[in-house]
mmCIF file of C-alpha atoms and ligand atoms in Angstrom:
data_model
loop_
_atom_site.group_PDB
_atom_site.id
_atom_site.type_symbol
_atom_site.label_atom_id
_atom_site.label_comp_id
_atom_site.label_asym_id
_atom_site.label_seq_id
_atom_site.Cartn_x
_atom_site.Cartn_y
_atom_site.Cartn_z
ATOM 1 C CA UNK N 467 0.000 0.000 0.000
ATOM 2 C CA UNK N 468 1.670 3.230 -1.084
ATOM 3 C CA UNK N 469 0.570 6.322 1.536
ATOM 4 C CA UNK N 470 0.778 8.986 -0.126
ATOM 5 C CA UNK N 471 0.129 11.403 2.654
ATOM 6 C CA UNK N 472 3.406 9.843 4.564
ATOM 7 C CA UNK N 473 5.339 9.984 1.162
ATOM 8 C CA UNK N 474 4.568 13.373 1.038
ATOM 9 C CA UNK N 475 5.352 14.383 4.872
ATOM 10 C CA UNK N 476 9.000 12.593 3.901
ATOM 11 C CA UNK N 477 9.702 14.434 0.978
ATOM 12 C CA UNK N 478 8.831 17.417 2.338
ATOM 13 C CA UNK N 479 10.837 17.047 5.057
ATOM 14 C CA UNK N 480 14.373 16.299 2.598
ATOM 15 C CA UNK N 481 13.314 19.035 0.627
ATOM 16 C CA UNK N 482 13.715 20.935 3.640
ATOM 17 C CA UNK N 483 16.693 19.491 5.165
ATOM 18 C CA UNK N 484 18.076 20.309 1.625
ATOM 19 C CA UNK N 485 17.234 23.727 0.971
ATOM 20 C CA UNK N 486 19.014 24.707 4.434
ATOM 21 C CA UNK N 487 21.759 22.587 3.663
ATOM 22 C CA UNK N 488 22.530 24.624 0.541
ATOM 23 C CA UNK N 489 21.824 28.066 2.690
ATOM 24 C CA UNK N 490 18.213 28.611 0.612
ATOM 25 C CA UNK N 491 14.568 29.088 2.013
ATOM 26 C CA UNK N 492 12.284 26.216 1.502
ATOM 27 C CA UNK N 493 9.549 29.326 0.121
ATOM 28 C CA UNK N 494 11.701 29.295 -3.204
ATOM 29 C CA UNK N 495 10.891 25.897 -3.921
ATOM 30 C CA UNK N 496 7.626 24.664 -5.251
ATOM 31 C CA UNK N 497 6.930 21.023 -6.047
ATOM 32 C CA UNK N 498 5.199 19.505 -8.454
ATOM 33 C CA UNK N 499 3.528 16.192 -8.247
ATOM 34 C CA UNK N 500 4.102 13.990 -11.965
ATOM 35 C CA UNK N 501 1.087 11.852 -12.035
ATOM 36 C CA UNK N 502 1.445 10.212 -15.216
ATOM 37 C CA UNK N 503 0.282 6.653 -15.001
ATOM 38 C CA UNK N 504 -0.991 7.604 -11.182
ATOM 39 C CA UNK N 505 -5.254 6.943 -10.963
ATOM 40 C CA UNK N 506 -7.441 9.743 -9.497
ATOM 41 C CA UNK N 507 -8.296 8.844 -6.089
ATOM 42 C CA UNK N 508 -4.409 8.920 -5.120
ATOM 43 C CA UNK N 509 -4.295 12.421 -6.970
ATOM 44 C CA UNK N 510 -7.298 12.818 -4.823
ATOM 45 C CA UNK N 511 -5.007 11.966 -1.498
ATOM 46 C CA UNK N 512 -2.179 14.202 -2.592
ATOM 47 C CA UNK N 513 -4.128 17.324 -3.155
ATOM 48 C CA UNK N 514 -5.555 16.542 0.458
ATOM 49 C CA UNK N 515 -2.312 16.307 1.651
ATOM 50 C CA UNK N 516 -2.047 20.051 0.596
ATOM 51 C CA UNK N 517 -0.297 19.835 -2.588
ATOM 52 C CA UNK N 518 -1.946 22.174 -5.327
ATOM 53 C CA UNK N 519 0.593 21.568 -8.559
ATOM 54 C CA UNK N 520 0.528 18.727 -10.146
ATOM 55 C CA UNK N 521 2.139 17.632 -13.566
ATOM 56 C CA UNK N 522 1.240 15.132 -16.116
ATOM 57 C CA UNK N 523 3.236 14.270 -19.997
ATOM 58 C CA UNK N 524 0.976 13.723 -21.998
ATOM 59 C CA UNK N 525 -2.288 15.562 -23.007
ATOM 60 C CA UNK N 526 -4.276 12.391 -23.518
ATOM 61 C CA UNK N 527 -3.693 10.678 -20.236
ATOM 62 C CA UNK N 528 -4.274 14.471 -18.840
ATOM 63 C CA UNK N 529 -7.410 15.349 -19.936
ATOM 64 C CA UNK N 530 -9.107 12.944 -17.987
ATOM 65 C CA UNK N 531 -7.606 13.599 -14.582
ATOM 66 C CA UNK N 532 -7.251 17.604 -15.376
ATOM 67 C CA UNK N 533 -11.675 17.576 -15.782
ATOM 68 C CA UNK N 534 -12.269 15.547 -12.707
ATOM 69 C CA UNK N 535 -10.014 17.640 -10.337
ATOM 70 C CA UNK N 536 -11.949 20.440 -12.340
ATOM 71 C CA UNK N 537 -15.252 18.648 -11.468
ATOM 72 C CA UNK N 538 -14.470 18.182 -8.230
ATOM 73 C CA UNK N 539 -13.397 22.224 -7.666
ATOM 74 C CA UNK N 540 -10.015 20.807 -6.487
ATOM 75 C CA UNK N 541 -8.239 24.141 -7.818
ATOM 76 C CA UNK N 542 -5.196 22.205 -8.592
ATOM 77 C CA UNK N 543 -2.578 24.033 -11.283
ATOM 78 C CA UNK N 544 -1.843 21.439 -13.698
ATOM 79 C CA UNK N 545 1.744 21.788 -15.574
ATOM 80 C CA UNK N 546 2.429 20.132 -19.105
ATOM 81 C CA UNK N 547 6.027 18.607 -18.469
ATOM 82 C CA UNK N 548 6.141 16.309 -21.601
ATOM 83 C CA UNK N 549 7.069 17.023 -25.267
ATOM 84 C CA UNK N 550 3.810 18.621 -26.561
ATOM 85 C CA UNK N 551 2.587 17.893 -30.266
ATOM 86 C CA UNK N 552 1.839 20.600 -32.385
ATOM 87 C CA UNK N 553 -1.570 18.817 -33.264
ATOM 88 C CA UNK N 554 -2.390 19.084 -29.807
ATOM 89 C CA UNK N 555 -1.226 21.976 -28.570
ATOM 90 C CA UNK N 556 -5.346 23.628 -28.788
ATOM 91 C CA UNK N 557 -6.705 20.846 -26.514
ATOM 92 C CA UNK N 558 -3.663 22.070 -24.135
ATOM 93 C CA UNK N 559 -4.040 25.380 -23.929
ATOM 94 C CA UNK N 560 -7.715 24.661 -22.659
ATOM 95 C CA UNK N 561 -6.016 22.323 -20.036
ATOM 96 C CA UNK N 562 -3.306 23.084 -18.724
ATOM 97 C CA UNK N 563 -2.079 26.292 -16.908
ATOM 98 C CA UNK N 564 1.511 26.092 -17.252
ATOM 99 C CA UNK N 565 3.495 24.257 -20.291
ATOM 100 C CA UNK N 566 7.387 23.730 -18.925
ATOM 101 C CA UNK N 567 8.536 22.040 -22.115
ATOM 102 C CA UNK N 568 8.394 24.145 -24.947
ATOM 103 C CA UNK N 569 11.072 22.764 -26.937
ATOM 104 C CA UNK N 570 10.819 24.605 -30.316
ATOM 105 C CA UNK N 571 10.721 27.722 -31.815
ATOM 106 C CA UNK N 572 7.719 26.605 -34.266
ATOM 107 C CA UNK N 573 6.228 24.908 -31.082
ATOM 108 C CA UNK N 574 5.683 28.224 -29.291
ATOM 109 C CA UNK N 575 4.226 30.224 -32.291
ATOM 110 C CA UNK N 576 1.975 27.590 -32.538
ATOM 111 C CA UNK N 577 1.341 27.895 -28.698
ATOM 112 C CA UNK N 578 1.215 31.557 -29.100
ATOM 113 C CA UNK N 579 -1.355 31.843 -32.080
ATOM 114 C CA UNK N 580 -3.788 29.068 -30.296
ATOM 115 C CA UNK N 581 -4.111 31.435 -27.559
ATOM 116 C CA UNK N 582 -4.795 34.267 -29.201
ATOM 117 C CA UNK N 583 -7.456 32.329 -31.080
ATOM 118 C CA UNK N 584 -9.104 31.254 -27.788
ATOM 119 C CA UNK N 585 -8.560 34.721 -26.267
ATOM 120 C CA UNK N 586 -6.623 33.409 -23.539
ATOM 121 C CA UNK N 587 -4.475 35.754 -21.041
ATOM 122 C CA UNK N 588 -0.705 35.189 -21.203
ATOM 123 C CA UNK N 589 0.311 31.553 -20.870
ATOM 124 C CA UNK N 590 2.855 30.598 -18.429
ATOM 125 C CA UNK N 591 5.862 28.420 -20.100
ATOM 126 C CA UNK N 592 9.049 27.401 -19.914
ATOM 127 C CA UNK N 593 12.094 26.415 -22.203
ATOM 128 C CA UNK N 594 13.431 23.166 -22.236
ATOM 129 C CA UNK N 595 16.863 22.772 -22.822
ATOM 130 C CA UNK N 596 18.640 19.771 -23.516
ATOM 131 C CA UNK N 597 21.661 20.801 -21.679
ATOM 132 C CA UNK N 598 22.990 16.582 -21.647
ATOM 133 C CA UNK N 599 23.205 17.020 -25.033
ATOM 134 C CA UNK N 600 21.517 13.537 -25.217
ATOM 135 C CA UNK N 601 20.007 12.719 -28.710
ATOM 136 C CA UNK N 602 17.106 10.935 -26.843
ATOM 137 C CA UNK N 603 16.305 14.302 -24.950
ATOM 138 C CA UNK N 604 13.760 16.745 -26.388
ATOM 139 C CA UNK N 605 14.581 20.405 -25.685
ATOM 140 C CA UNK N 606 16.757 23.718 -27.245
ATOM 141 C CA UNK N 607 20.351 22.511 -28.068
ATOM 142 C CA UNK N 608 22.923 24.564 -25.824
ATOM 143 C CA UNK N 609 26.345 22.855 -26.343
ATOM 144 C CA UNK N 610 28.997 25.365 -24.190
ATOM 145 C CA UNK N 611 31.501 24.697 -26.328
ATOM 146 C CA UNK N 612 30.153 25.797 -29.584
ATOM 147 C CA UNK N 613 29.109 29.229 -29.589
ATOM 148 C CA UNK N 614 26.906 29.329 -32.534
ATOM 149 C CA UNK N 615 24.494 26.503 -31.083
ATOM 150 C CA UNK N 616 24.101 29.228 -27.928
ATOM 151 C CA UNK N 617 23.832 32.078 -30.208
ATOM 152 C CA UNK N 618 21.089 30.354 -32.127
ATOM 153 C CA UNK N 619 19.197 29.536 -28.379
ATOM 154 C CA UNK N 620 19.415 33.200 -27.500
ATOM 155 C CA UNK N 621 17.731 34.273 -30.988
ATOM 156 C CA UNK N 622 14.986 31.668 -30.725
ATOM 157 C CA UNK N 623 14.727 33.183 -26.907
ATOM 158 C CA UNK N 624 14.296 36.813 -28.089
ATOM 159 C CA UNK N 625 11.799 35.672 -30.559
ATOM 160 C CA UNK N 626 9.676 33.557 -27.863
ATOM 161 C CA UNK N 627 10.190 36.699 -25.303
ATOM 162 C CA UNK N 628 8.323 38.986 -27.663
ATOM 163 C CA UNK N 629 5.246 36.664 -28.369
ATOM 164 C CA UNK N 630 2.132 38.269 -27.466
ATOM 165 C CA UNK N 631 0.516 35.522 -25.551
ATOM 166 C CA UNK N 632 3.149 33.934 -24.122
ATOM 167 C CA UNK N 633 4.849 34.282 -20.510
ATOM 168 C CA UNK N 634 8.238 33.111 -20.321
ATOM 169 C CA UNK N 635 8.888 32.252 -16.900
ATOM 170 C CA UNK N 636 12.353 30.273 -17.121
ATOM 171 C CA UNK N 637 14.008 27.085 -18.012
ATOM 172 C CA UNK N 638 13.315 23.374 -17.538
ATOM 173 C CA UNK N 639 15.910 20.591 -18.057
ATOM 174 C CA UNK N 640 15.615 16.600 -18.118
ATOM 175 C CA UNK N 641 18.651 15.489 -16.601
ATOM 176 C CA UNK N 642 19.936 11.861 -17.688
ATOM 177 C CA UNK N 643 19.237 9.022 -15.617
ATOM 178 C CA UNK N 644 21.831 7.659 -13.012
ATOM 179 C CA UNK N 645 25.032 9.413 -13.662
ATOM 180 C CA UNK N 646 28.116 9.798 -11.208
ATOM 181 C CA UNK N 647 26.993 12.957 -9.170
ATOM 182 C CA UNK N 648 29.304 15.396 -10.607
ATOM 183 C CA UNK N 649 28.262 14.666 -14.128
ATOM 184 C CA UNK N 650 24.196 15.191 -12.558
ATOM 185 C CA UNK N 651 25.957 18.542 -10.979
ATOM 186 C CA UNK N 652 27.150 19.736 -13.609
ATOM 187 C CA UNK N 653 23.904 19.484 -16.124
ATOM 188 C CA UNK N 654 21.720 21.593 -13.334
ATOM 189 C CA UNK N 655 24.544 24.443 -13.003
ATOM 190 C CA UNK N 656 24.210 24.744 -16.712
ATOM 191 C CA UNK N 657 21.071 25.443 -16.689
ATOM 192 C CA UNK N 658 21.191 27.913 -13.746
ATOM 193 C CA UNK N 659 24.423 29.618 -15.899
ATOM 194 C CA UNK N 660 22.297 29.728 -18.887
ATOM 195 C CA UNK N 661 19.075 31.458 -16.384
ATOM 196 C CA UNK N 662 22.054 34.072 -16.052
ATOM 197 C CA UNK N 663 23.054 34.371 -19.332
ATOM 198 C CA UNK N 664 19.169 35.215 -20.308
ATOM 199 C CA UNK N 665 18.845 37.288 -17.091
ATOM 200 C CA UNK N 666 21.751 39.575 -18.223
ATOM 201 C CA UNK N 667 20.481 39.667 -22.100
ATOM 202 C CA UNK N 668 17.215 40.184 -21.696
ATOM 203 C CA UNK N 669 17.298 42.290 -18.128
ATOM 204 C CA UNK N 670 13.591 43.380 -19.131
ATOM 205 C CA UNK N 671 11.674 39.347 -17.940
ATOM 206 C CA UNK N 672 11.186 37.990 -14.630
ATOM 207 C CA UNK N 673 13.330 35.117 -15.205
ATOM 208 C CA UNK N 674 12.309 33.497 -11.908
ATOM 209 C CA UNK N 675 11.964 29.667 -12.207
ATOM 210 C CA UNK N 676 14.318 26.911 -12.994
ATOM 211 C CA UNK N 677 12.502 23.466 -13.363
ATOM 212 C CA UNK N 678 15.151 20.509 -12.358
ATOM 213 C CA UNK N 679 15.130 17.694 -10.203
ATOM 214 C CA UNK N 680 13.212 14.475 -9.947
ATOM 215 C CA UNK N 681 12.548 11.430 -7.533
ATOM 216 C CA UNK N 682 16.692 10.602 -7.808
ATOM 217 C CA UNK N 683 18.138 13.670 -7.895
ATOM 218 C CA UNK N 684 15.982 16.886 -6.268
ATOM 219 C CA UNK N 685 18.829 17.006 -3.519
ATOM 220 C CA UNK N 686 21.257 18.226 -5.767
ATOM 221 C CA UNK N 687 18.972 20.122 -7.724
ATOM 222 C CA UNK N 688 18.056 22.147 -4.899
ATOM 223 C CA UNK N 689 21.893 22.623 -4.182
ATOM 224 C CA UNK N 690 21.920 24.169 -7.872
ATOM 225 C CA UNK N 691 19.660 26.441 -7.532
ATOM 226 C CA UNK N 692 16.344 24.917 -7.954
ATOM 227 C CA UNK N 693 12.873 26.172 -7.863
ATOM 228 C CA UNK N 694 10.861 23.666 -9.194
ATOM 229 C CA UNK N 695 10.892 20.416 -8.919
ATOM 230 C CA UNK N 696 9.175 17.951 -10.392
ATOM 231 C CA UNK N 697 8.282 14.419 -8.450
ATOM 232 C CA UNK N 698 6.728 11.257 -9.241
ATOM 233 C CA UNK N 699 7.889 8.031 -7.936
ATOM 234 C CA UNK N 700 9.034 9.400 -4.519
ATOM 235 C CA UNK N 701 4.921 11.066 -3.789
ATOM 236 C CA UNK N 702 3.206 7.940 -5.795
ATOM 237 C CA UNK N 703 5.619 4.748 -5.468
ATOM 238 C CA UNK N 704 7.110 3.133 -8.566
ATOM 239 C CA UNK N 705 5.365 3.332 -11.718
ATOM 240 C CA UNK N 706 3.309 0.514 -12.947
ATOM 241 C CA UNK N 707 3.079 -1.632 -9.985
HETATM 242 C C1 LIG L 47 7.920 11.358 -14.956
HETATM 243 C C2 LIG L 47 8.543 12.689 -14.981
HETATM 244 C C3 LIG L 47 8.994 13.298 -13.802
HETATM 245 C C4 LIG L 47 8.935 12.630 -12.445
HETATM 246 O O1 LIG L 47 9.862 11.583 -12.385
HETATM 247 P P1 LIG L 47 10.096 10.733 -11.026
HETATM 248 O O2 LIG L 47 11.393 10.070 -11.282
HETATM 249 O O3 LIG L 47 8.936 9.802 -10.915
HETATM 250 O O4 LIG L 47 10.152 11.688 -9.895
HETATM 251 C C5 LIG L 47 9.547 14.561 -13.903
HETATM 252 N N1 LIG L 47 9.651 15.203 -15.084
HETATM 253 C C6 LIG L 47 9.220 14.657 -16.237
HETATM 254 C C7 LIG L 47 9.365 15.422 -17.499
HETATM 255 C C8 LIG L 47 8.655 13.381 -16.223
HETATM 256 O O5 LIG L 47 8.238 12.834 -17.374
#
């Protein structure tokens, strides 16, 4: 039996013991509960539990859970954190009030003309970089050592940052799975470098959030500078059992 209210009380409590650890108030960090593959009722026990963002991957699986929290007047936010289709980017504006993985320059025009269409406010998003470099990984190319690829990030960036119906709200990574620490360490401070770079370049955004950090590595997420994380397994119990 997975207790979800306990998992929660645990996590909460290393989230903690990490943000003062790494000299940083537990107020900048907000989680995010990844309920992909996780039924209703224990989405149900979570928001109970207090939590009030939760995150799913993909639209179809969402749209399910996002109207029956809606039915239910749970007020949970619900956060997109999986590459989004273009053909199905309409059905998640309508669902979803945050969309961390825009990964494309086409991706957000797209985003950007369906709200305008559907006469929505400003949608929240963020940028997801592939800063691994993995060729598995979805997300804006950002290879340090060639300065081009960088160059090309920032112009896509400007371009984003001046859509009309689009709030640009930071960066999101995917870091790989089960590396040696330092290798982990050094994808999240490359993301937090490349929150600076934008920060200086475009001085006029609130560049406030910086999406890293799962069920295996949040701890050294939060040590790089973390604000949202992003947590499955560790709230729900292993997936598909
Ligand atoms: C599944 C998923 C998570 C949560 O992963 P856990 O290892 O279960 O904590 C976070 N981010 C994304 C994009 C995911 O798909």
């Amino acid at each position: 039996m997975i207790d979800v209210e306990n998992n929660i009380a645990m996590l909460n409590e290393r989230i903690f013991l990490a943000t003062i650890r790494a000299g940083r108030s537990p107020a900048e960090i907000t989680l995010v509960a990844v309920t992909k593959t996780v039924p209703a009722e224990k989405i149900a026990e979570a928001s109970e539990a207090g939590l009030r963002e939760f995150g799913e991957n993909r639209v179809q699986e969402a749209e399910p859970k996002i109207l029956w929290s809606r039915e239910r007047g749970l007020g949970l936010n619900w956060h997109m954190v999986g590459h989004l289709q273009r053909n199905k980017v309409k059905k998640a504006i309508q669902l979803f009030d945050v969309i961390q993985s825009v990964d494309s320059l086409p991706l957000a025009h797209e985003m950007s003309q369906r709200c305008a269409q559907a006469a929505a406010v400003r949608l929240p998003i963020l940028l997801e970089v592939n800063v691994s470099g993995e060729a598995s990984k979805y997300g804006f190319a950002v290879h340090e050592a060639d300065g081009r690829v960088l160059d090309g990030f920032l112009t896509a960036v400007q371009e984003i940052e001046a859509l009309p119906h689009l709030e640009l709200q930071g960066l999101m990574t995917v870091a790989p799975l089960g590396p040696p620490e330092e290798e982990l360490r050094s994808c999240f401070r490359r993301l937090r470098l490349l929150l600076n770079i934008l920060r200086e370049q475009l001085p006029n955004r609130h560049w406030q959030h910086l999406s890293m950090g799962m069920t295996d590595d949040f701890e050294v997420a939060i040590e790089e500078g973390a604000t949202i994380l992003r947590i499955g397994r560790a709230i729900f119990g292993e997936r598909g059992k």
